[in-house]
Short mmCIF file of C-alpha atoms and ligand atoms in Angstrom, two decimals:
data_model
loop_
_atom_site.label_atom_id
_atom_site.label_comp_id
_atom_site.label_asym_id
_atom_site.label_seq_id
_atom_site.Cartn_x
_atom_site.Cartn_y
_atom_site.Cartn_z
CA MET A 1 0.03 0.04 -0.01
CA PRO A 2 1.57 3.35 -0.99
CA GLU A 3 2.26 5.73 1.89
CA THR A 4 2.30 9.47 1.82
CA ARG A 5 4.37 11.44 4.24
CA LEU A 6 3.72 15.09 5.21
CA TRP A 7 5.68 17.19 7.61
CA PHE A 8 4.40 20.15 9.71
CA GLY A 9 6.24 22.73 11.76
CA SER A 10 3.53 22.23 14.39
CA ALA A 11 0.30 20.33 14.65
CA LEU A 12 -2.56 19.93 17.05
CA LEU A 13 -2.44 16.28 18.27
CA PRO A 14 -4.92 14.67 20.66
CA GLU A 15 -2.54 15.43 23.55
CA GLY A 16 -1.93 18.97 22.51
CA TRP A 17 0.34 21.00 20.27
CA ALA A 18 3.57 19.29 18.98
CA ASP A 19 6.45 20.57 16.87
CA ASN A 20 8.11 19.00 13.88
CA VAL A 21 5.37 16.52 13.21
CA ARG A 22 5.27 13.85 10.47
CA LEU A 23 1.97 12.23 9.46
CA THR A 24 2.26 9.03 7.44
CA LEU A 25 -0.89 8.27 5.49
CA ALA A 26 -2.07 5.08 3.85
CA ASP A 27 -5.44 4.04 2.50
CA GLY A 28 -7.17 7.32 3.57
CA LYS A 29 -6.11 6.95 7.16
CA ILE A 30 -3.30 8.18 9.47
CA LEU A 31 -0.89 5.30 9.87
CA ARG A 32 1.47 7.21 12.20
CA ALA A 33 1.81 10.57 13.85
CA GLU A 34 5.26 11.34 15.02
CA ALA A 35 6.52 14.45 16.78
CA GLY A 36 9.97 15.86 17.05
CA VAL A 37 11.22 14.44 13.71
CA VAL A 38 13.35 16.10 10.99
CA ALA A 39 11.74 16.61 7.68
CA ALA A 40 13.05 14.42 4.79
CA ALA A 41 13.76 16.27 1.59
CA SER A 42 11.07 14.38 -0.27
CA GLU A 43 8.25 15.28 2.20
CA GLU A 44 5.65 18.04 1.44
CA ARG A 45 6.07 20.59 4.24
CA HIS A 46 3.58 23.02 5.84
CA ALA A 47 3.74 25.24 8.89
CA VAL A 48 0.68 24.34 10.94
CA ALA A 49 -1.79 21.53 10.79
CA LEU A 50 -5.23 21.07 12.36
CA PRO A 51 -7.60 18.11 12.12
CA GLY A 52 -10.60 18.61 9.89
CA LEU A 53 -13.92 19.40 11.57
CA ALA A 54 -17.24 17.82 10.99
CA ASP A 55 -20.16 19.96 9.90
CA VAL A 56 -22.85 17.99 11.78
CA HIS A 57 -25.92 19.63 10.31
CA SER A 58 -26.42 20.88 6.73
CA HIS A 59 -29.43 21.36 4.43
CA ALA A 60 -27.23 21.79 1.36
CA PHE A 61 -29.92 23.22 -0.97
CA GLN A 62 -30.52 26.22 1.35
CA ARG A 63 -27.08 27.54 0.27
CA GLY A 64 -28.86 28.60 -2.91
CA MET A 65 -31.10 31.14 -1.07
CA ALA A 66 -28.34 32.52 1.22
CA GLY A 67 -29.06 36.20 1.65
CA LEU A 68 -32.40 36.16 -0.07
CA ALA A 69 -34.56 36.13 3.11
CA GLU A 70 -33.04 39.25 4.61
CA ARG A 71 -35.73 41.68 3.44
CA ARG A 72 -38.47 42.54 5.84
CA GLY A 73 -41.90 41.07 5.16
CA PRO A 74 -45.44 42.49 5.75
CA GLU A 75 -45.39 41.79 9.52
CA GLY A 76 -43.16 40.39 12.24
CA ASP A 77 -40.46 38.34 10.46
CA ASN A 78 -39.37 35.31 12.43
CA PHE A 79 -38.30 31.72 11.99
CA TRP A 80 -41.76 30.69 10.68
CA THR A 81 -41.92 33.41 7.98
CA TRP A 82 -38.38 32.52 6.95
CA ARG A 83 -39.55 28.92 6.65
CA GLU A 84 -42.22 30.04 4.21
CA VAL A 85 -39.60 31.76 2.04
CA MET A 86 -37.48 28.66 2.23
CA TYR A 87 -40.46 26.46 1.12
CA ARG A 88 -41.04 28.70 -1.86
CA PHE A 89 -37.35 28.36 -2.85
CA LEU A 90 -37.24 24.62 -2.63
CA ASP A 91 -40.47 24.20 -4.52
CA ARG A 92 -38.67 24.91 -7.78
CA LEU A 93 -35.43 22.88 -7.34
CA THR A 94 -34.64 19.89 -9.81
CA PRO A 95 -32.30 17.07 -8.91
CA GLU A 96 -29.61 18.79 -11.11
CA ASP A 97 -30.10 22.00 -9.14
CA VAL A 98 -29.76 20.24 -5.84
CA GLU A 99 -26.55 18.55 -7.02
CA ALA A 100 -25.01 21.77 -8.27
CA ILE A 101 -25.92 23.73 -5.04
CA ALA A 102 -24.69 20.95 -2.83
CA ALA A 103 -21.37 20.69 -4.66
CA GLU A 104 -20.88 24.48 -4.14
CA ALA A 105 -21.83 24.19 -0.50
CA TYR A 106 -19.44 21.22 0.08
CA ALA A 107 -16.62 22.87 -1.69
CA GLU A 108 -17.05 25.96 0.55
CA MET A 109 -17.12 23.65 3.60
CA LEU A 110 -13.89 22.06 2.58
CA GLU A 111 -12.28 25.50 1.79
CA THR A 112 -12.90 26.57 5.44
CA GLY A 113 -11.78 23.40 7.23
CA PHE A 114 -14.85 21.13 7.32
CA THR A 115 -13.87 17.66 5.98
CA ARG A 116 -17.08 15.91 6.56
CA VAL A 117 -20.77 16.90 6.44
CA GLY A 118 -23.91 15.48 8.06
CA GLU A 119 -26.49 16.09 5.38
CA PHE A 120 -29.95 16.17 6.98
CA HIS A 121 -31.71 15.36 3.76
CA TYR A 122 -35.43 15.84 3.49
CA LEU A 123 -36.04 17.18 -0.12
CA HIS A 124 -36.95 13.65 -1.44
CA HIS A 125 -39.71 14.06 -4.03
CA ALA A 126 -40.67 15.82 -7.22
CA PRO A 127 -42.35 19.31 -6.95
CA ASP A 128 -45.82 17.71 -7.01
CA GLY A 129 -44.90 15.47 -4.06
CA ALA A 130 -44.64 12.25 -6.08
CA PRO A 131 -41.56 10.14 -5.54
CA TYR A 132 -39.13 10.22 -8.42
CA ALA A 133 -39.04 7.08 -10.54
CA ASN A 134 -35.79 6.43 -8.71
CA ARG A 135 -36.93 6.95 -5.13
CA ALA A 136 -33.38 7.86 -4.07
CA GLU A 137 -32.76 10.35 -6.97
CA MET A 138 -32.19 13.26 -4.56
CA ALA A 139 -30.08 11.16 -2.14
CA GLU A 140 -27.97 10.12 -5.12
CA ARG A 141 -27.42 13.73 -6.06
CA ILE A 142 -26.22 14.52 -2.50
CA ALA A 143 -23.83 11.53 -2.83
CA ALA A 144 -22.73 12.72 -6.24
CA ALA A 145 -21.93 16.21 -4.84
CA ALA A 146 -19.95 14.66 -2.01
CA ALA A 147 -18.14 12.39 -4.48
CA GLN A 148 -17.25 15.42 -6.79
CA THR A 149 -15.99 17.57 -3.96
CA GLY A 150 -14.34 14.83 -1.96
CA ILE A 151 -16.03 15.78 1.37
CA GLY A 152 -16.81 12.90 3.75
CA LEU A 153 -20.52 12.25 3.80
CA THR A 154 -22.77 11.07 6.55
CA LEU A 155 -26.13 10.87 4.92
CA LEU A 156 -29.10 11.37 7.20
CA PRO A 157 -32.27 10.58 5.27
CA VAL A 158 -35.10 12.45 7.01
CA PHE A 159 -38.47 11.02 7.85
CA TYR A 160 -41.15 13.67 7.78
CA ALA A 161 -44.90 13.06 7.94
CA HIS A 162 -46.76 15.77 9.82
CA ALA A 163 -47.14 19.51 10.10
CA ASN A 164 -47.10 19.63 13.84
CA PHE A 165 -47.42 17.73 17.09
CA GLY A 166 -50.36 15.23 17.38
CA GLY A 167 -49.87 13.90 13.80
CA LEU A 168 -51.38 16.80 12.01
CA PRO A 169 -51.54 16.27 8.18
CA PRO A 170 -48.66 17.85 6.36
CA ALA A 171 -48.98 21.27 4.72
CA PRO A 172 -48.82 21.72 0.91
CA GLY A 173 -45.39 23.32 1.13
CA GLN A 174 -44.07 20.15 2.80
CA ARG A 175 -45.20 17.67 0.11
CA ARG A 176 -41.76 17.07 -1.20
CA PHE A 177 -40.57 15.70 2.24
CA ILE A 178 -43.35 13.22 2.96
CA ASN A 179 -42.98 9.41 3.24
CA ASP A 180 -44.93 6.70 4.87
CA LEU A 181 -42.97 4.12 6.84
CA ASP A 182 -42.81 1.62 3.91
CA GLY A 183 -41.69 4.26 1.52
CA PHE A 184 -38.98 5.38 3.98
CA ALA A 185 -37.78 1.90 4.49
CA ALA A 186 -37.33 1.61 0.79
CA LEU A 187 -35.56 4.94 0.69
CA MET A 188 -33.21 3.82 3.39
CA ASP A 189 -32.30 0.74 1.35
CA ASP A 190 -31.65 2.85 -1.71
CA SER A 191 -29.70 5.37 0.37
CA ARG A 192 -27.49 2.58 1.73
CA ARG A 193 -26.71 1.67 -1.93
CA ALA A 194 -26.08 5.30 -2.87
CA THR A 195 -23.54 5.71 -0.13
CA ALA A 196 -21.92 2.33 -0.38
CA THR A 197 -19.69 3.31 -3.31
CA LEU A 198 -18.56 6.57 -1.65
CA ASP A 199 -15.27 6.60 0.19
CA ASN A 200 -15.83 6.36 3.96
CA ALA A 201 -19.52 7.39 3.93
CA ARG A 202 -21.88 6.73 6.73
CA LEU A 203 -25.62 6.29 6.85
CA GLY A 204 -27.77 7.48 9.71
CA VAL A 205 -31.38 8.38 10.11
CA ALA A 206 -33.18 11.58 10.97
CA PRO A 207 -36.78 11.90 12.26
CA HIS A 208 -37.10 15.59 11.34
CA SER A 209 -38.42 16.79 14.65
CA LEU A 210 -41.13 15.83 17.20
CA ARG A 211 -43.36 18.14 15.19
CA ALA A 212 -42.99 16.04 12.02
CA VAL A 213 -43.10 12.40 13.45
CA THR A 214 -45.50 10.59 15.88
CA PRO A 215 -43.97 8.55 18.74
CA ASP A 216 -44.79 5.35 16.82
CA GLU A 217 -43.12 6.61 13.76
CA LEU A 218 -40.11 7.76 15.70
CA HIS A 219 -39.46 4.26 17.12
CA ALA A 220 -40.09 2.56 13.70
CA ILE A 221 -37.54 4.83 12.05
CA ILE A 222 -34.87 4.39 14.63
CA ALA A 223 -35.14 0.70 14.18
CA MET A 224 -34.25 1.17 10.45
CA VAL A 225 -30.63 2.01 10.99
CA GLU A 226 -28.31 -0.49 12.60
CA GLY A 227 -25.82 1.29 14.75
CA GLY A 228 -25.71 4.56 12.64
CA PRO A 229 -26.19 8.08 13.89
CA ILE A 230 -29.68 9.35 14.87
CA HIS A 231 -30.30 13.14 14.39
CA ILE A 232 -33.37 15.16 15.22
CA HIS A 233 -34.14 18.92 15.42
CA ALA A 234 -35.19 19.76 19.01
CA ALA A 235 -36.21 22.80 20.95
CA GLU A 236 -34.96 25.33 18.39
CA GLN A 237 -37.92 27.77 18.76
CA THR A 238 -39.91 28.68 21.87
CA LYS A 239 -43.13 27.99 19.89
CA GLU A 240 -41.99 24.42 19.39
CA VAL A 241 -41.44 24.09 23.14
CA GLU A 242 -44.91 25.48 23.90
CA ASP A 243 -46.54 23.25 21.31
CA CYS A 244 -44.78 20.27 22.71
CA LEU A 245 -45.90 21.16 26.23
CA ALA A 246 -49.53 21.49 25.05
CA TRP A 247 -49.31 18.16 23.23
CA SER A 248 -47.50 16.03 25.83
CA GLY A 249 -47.00 18.08 28.98
CA ALA A 250 -43.25 17.80 28.51
CA ARG A 251 -40.70 19.90 26.67
CA PRO A 252 -39.09 18.43 23.50
CA VAL A 253 -35.71 17.47 24.94
CA ALA A 254 -37.28 16.07 28.14
CA TRP A 255 -39.81 14.24 26.00
CA LEU A 256 -36.99 12.61 23.98
CA LEU A 257 -35.05 11.74 27.06
CA ASP A 258 -38.10 10.10 28.60
CA HIS A 259 -39.35 8.22 25.54
CA ALA A 260 -36.32 7.41 23.37
CA ALA A 261 -33.10 5.78 24.39
CA VAL A 262 -31.00 8.90 23.77
CA ASP A 263 -27.37 7.86 23.93
CA LEU A 264 -24.05 8.39 22.15
CA ARG A 265 -25.61 7.69 18.72
CA TRP A 266 -27.84 10.71 19.02
CA CYS A 267 -27.44 14.31 17.91
CA LEU A 268 -30.03 16.77 19.13
CA VAL A 269 -29.84 19.55 16.70
CA HIS A 270 -29.98 23.01 18.21
CA ALA A 271 -31.32 22.03 21.64
CA THR A 272 -31.57 25.79 22.26
CA HIS A 273 -34.24 26.02 24.85
CA LEU A 274 -33.40 23.81 27.85
CA THR A 275 -34.31 23.93 31.51
CA ALA A 276 -31.49 23.26 34.05
CA ALA A 277 -32.81 19.72 34.41
CA GLU A 278 -32.74 19.11 30.68
CA VAL A 279 -29.16 20.49 30.52
CA GLY A 280 -28.05 17.95 33.12
CA ARG A 281 -29.89 15.07 31.61
CA LEU A 282 -28.86 15.79 28.01
CA ALA A 283 -25.22 16.13 29.07
CA ALA A 284 -25.39 12.85 31.03
CA SER A 285 -26.89 10.98 28.01
CA GLY A 286 -23.66 11.32 26.08
CA ALA A 287 -25.54 12.58 23.03
CA VAL A 288 -24.21 15.52 21.01
CA ALA A 289 -25.84 18.86 20.88
CA GLY A 290 -25.63 19.90 17.30
CA LEU A 291 -25.19 23.67 17.55
CA CYS A 292 -25.51 25.86 14.57
CA PRO A 293 -24.73 29.29 15.92
CA VAL A 294 -24.53 31.29 12.72
CA THR A 295 -27.93 29.99 11.46
CA GLU A 296 -29.46 30.22 15.00
CA ALA A 297 -28.43 33.92 15.06
CA ASN A 298 -29.79 34.43 11.49
CA LEU A 299 -33.11 32.79 12.34
CA GLY A 300 -33.50 34.38 15.72
CA ASP A 301 -33.68 31.05 17.56
CA GLY A 302 -32.19 31.97 20.93
CA VAL A 303 -29.06 31.31 22.91
CA PHE A 304 -27.87 27.86 23.96
CA PRO A 305 -27.11 27.44 27.65
CA GLY A 306 -23.39 26.98 26.94
CA PRO A 307 -21.71 27.34 30.38
CA ALA A 308 -24.18 25.13 32.21
CA TYR A 309 -24.02 22.49 29.43
CA LEU A 310 -20.24 22.42 29.38
CA ALA A 311 -20.01 22.39 33.18
CA ALA A 312 -22.25 19.30 33.13
CA GLY A 313 -19.85 17.55 30.72
CA GLY A 314 -22.04 17.99 27.65
CA ARG A 315 -20.83 17.17 24.19
CA LEU A 316 -21.24 19.42 21.18
CA GLY A 317 -20.74 19.49 17.51
CA LEU A 318 -21.06 22.36 15.00
CA GLY A 319 -23.32 22.67 12.01
CA THR A 320 -23.83 25.20 9.28
CA ASP A 321 -27.54 24.21 8.92
CA SER A 322 -29.12 26.77 6.60
CA ASN A 323 -25.68 27.50 5.04
CA VAL A 324 -26.43 31.25 4.95
CA GLN A 325 -22.71 31.43 5.57
CA ILE A 326 -20.33 28.48 5.33
CA ASP A 327 -17.27 29.00 7.46
CA ALA A 328 -15.96 26.70 10.29
CA ALA A 329 -14.19 29.58 12.13
CA ALA A 330 -17.35 31.66 11.97
CA GLU A 331 -19.35 28.96 13.73
CA LEU A 332 -16.80 28.64 16.49
CA ARG A 333 -16.76 32.50 16.85
CA ALA A 334 -20.51 32.88 16.82
CA LEU A 335 -20.85 30.23 19.49
CA GLU A 336 -18.59 32.10 21.90
CA TYR A 337 -19.98 35.61 20.87
CA GLU A 338 -23.59 34.77 21.62
CA GLN A 339 -22.51 33.78 25.15
CA ARG A 340 -20.52 37.00 25.46
CA LEU A 341 -23.58 39.01 24.52
CA MET A 342 -25.78 37.11 26.84
CA PHE A 343 -23.54 37.14 29.86
CA ARG A 344 -21.69 40.45 29.22
CA ALA A 345 -18.46 38.62 29.81
CA ARG A 346 -15.48 37.34 27.75
CA ASN A 347 -13.98 33.84 27.20
CA VAL A 348 -17.22 32.45 28.59
CA LEU A 349 -16.80 28.93 27.16
CA ALA A 350 -13.15 28.46 28.09
CA SER A 351 -12.88 26.04 31.06
CA ALA A 352 -10.32 27.53 33.27
CA PRO A 353 -7.88 30.45 33.70
CA GLY A 354 -5.32 30.31 30.95
CA ALA A 355 -7.45 28.15 28.67
CA SER A 356 -7.76 29.09 25.03
CA THR A 357 -11.33 29.68 23.99
CA GLY A 358 -10.60 28.86 20.31
CA GLN A 359 -8.64 25.71 21.01
CA GLU A 360 -11.11 24.35 23.63
CA LEU A 361 -14.14 24.92 21.42
CA PHE A 362 -12.29 23.53 18.40
CA SER A 363 -11.37 20.32 20.30
CA ARG A 364 -14.93 19.90 21.63
CA ALA A 365 -16.37 20.33 18.09
CA LEU A 366 -13.80 17.88 16.71
CA ALA A 367 -14.66 15.14 19.13
CA GLY A 368 -18.45 15.78 19.22
CA GLY A 369 -18.65 16.20 15.48
CA ALA A 370 -16.89 12.83 14.81
CA GLN A 371 -19.21 11.10 17.30
CA ALA A 372 -22.29 12.64 15.81
CA LEU A 373 -21.36 11.71 12.28
CA GLY A 374 -20.33 8.10 13.20
CA VAL A 375 -16.61 8.40 12.55
CA ALA A 376 -15.01 8.74 16.02
CA PRO A 377 -12.25 8.99 16.96
CA ALA A 378 -11.07 12.06 15.08
CA GLY A 379 -7.82 13.89 15.40
CA LEU A 380 -4.30 13.61 14.15
CA GLN A 381 -3.57 10.09 15.46
CA ALA A 382 -2.98 6.62 14.07
CA GLY A 383 -6.14 5.01 12.92
CA ALA A 384 -8.06 8.18 12.38
CA PRO A 385 -9.20 9.32 8.92
CA ALA A 386 -6.53 11.41 7.18
CA ASP A 387 -8.77 14.54 7.32
CA PHE A 388 -6.85 17.75 8.15
CA PHE A 389 -6.02 21.21 7.05
CA THR A 390 -3.19 23.78 7.25
CA LEU A 391 -3.28 27.49 8.04
CA ASP A 392 -1.52 30.20 6.10
CA THR A 393 0.92 31.53 8.55
CA ASP A 394 1.65 34.50 6.23
CA HIS A 395 -1.96 35.59 6.58
CA PRO A 396 -1.80 39.01 8.39
CA ALA A 397 -4.23 37.77 11.11
CA LEU A 398 -1.95 34.85 11.96
CA CYS A 399 1.59 36.14 11.61
CA GLY A 400 3.79 35.57 14.59
CA ARG A 401 1.21 33.34 16.36
CA LYS A 402 2.01 29.90 17.75
CA ALA A 403 -0.07 27.01 19.10
CA ASN A 404 -3.24 28.13 20.86
CA ALA A 405 -2.75 31.74 19.85
CA MET A 406 -2.78 30.50 16.27
CA ILE A 407 -6.27 28.91 16.69
CA ASP A 408 -7.63 31.80 18.69
CA SER A 409 -6.48 34.20 15.86
CA TRP A 410 -7.90 31.99 13.20
CA VAL A 411 -11.27 31.77 15.03
CA PHE A 412 -11.61 35.42 16.18
CA ALA A 413 -9.34 37.48 13.95
CA ALA A 414 -8.86 35.98 10.46
CA TRP A 415 -10.94 36.27 7.37
CA ARG A 416 -11.08 34.34 4.14
CA GLY A 417 -7.85 32.83 3.04
CA ALA A 418 -6.58 31.72 6.40
CA VAL A 419 -7.16 28.11 5.56
CA ASP A 420 -4.47 27.02 3.14
CA CYS A 421 -4.65 23.30 2.13
CA VAL A 422 -7.23 20.63 3.10
CA TRP A 423 -7.00 16.84 2.83
CA ARG A 424 -9.79 14.41 3.17
CA GLY A 425 -9.20 10.68 3.28
CA GLY A 426 -5.56 11.46 2.50
CA VAL A 427 -6.34 13.34 -0.72
CA LYS A 428 -5.38 17.01 -1.06
CA LEU A 429 -8.65 18.70 -2.07
CA VAL A 430 -7.85 22.34 -1.35
CA ALA A 431 -4.61 24.22 -2.14
CA ASN A 432 -4.12 28.00 -1.55
CA GLY A 433 -7.62 28.10 -0.05
CA ARG A 434 -9.23 26.94 -3.35
CA HIS A 435 -10.94 23.64 -3.96
CA ARG A 436 -9.31 21.75 -6.88
CA ASP A 437 -12.49 21.99 -8.87
CA ARG A 438 -13.40 25.43 -7.65
CA GLU A 439 -13.96 27.00 -11.09
CA ALA A 440 -16.12 24.19 -12.56
CA ILE A 441 -18.14 23.90 -9.44
CA ALA A 442 -18.72 27.71 -9.18
CA GLN A 443 -19.55 28.02 -12.86
CA ARG A 444 -22.18 25.31 -12.72
CA TYR A 445 -23.55 26.79 -9.50
CA ARG A 446 -23.79 30.33 -11.05
CA GLY A 447 -25.62 28.96 -14.09
CA THR A 448 -28.05 27.06 -11.79
CA ILE A 449 -28.86 30.02 -9.53
CA ALA A 450 -29.20 32.41 -12.48
CA ARG A 451 -31.79 30.03 -13.97
CA ILE A 452 -33.65 29.68 -10.61
CA LEU A 453 -33.76 33.37 -9.82
CA ALA A 454 -34.57 34.50 -13.46
C1 LIG B 1 -35.27 22.67 8.11
N1 LIG B 1 -34.37 24.37 9.59
O1 LIG B 1 -35.72 21.49 8.19
O2 LIG B 1 -34.62 23.14 7.10
C2 LIG B 1 -35.49 23.57 9.29
C3 LIG B 1 -36.72 24.38 9.06
C4 LIG B 1 -38.51 23.27 10.28
C5 LIG B 1 -34.10 24.68 10.83
N2 LIG B 1 -34.85 24.25 11.77
C6 LIG B 1 -37.94 23.66 9.00
N3 LIG B 1 -33.13 25.55 11.07
O3 LIG B 1 -37.77 23.13 11.29
O4 LIG B 1 -39.68 22.98 10.33
ZN1 LIG B 2 -31.88 21.95 10.31
#
């Protein structure tokens, strides 16, 4: 098996920063990580390496409407009015459109340091709501976009059946999402096939939310994936919490903890509105909170109870969700900034005096992200996927920085171009901050969007 050797002036290893690091790669994985070694003349060299992050929650198609829901409507814009705009946008998308938009989104993810995406995929059917002749047409388009860009894919086919708690019939705008249990089982089988040929792909399952599935459906769907990740939107909006209380007497996260075996396989996306009791129980479950701070700010969701959750030992991953902006550093920054605004304090999510906010959040998102997407353990260590990126130490925001100051400056002070090269599965996909197929992907994307918006 051919081996590749790369050498870095410094790298963030699981035990912390190390200097003069050689990574030996084979078969898409890290075979060895050695510190304190002299570079061989033949080795490709870079200054600073970080492990690639997982983007635990993406609706790729929404990238195509980024920035188009920022104009005030007739009255009281909120999450639900945004959702109407989003439904109108997705109504027109063809499978080709979805593939082109997803490829652009995934290339952007790679260019900012995300090496794997959890695609929470619910746009299954044709515009009239009928399944495509190939039921997994859309899932195959997502897989194709992952294959073209080289990003690692954890496909999360979404089960969606109802407009709200209590099994209400779906709304017309939701017709492209809807399956019955038999149809969904068939979709899962086809999705398994669609991802089988992709390098290192994973298949999970995603009941959309407690609004969209009944308890019986929830349990039936969970049984359809053997050992894979289980993702669900939970407690993102206060209205959802109120509706859940009216339906069941319990809040969404408490309901899930009471009625589903929430454990390390689970990712509760957003989990924004939690009581102190829910914070403790969610943390103790070992599940990952899939936080999407840029989208949560954009949609006006609320602020996650970060300090209490971390103090309780809770696990987190980061997602770009609506993809209104795709930027790993921006998600880390937004997560800390919402806490600063809330608590009128600084370095709120750092654990102890002297701790680096950027490095600690990065390491938490790395571990939680890999867990949530079914690829743990992550990190620059033997046996882990060869997924990592380098920073441009000539970038003005990064010059003269070392170790944790480098991460802090990347997260809080840098702008586009700070990420230099990105490898996924041992393949170099991004160089000088640009995806290797950047122009072709962008050109197709521009054509697609021009047609949609015409
Ligand atoms: C989604 N997005 O599925 O795309 C949702 C909106 C809903 C976020 N929750 C639809 N951010 O939750 O009903
Ligand atoms: Zn979402």
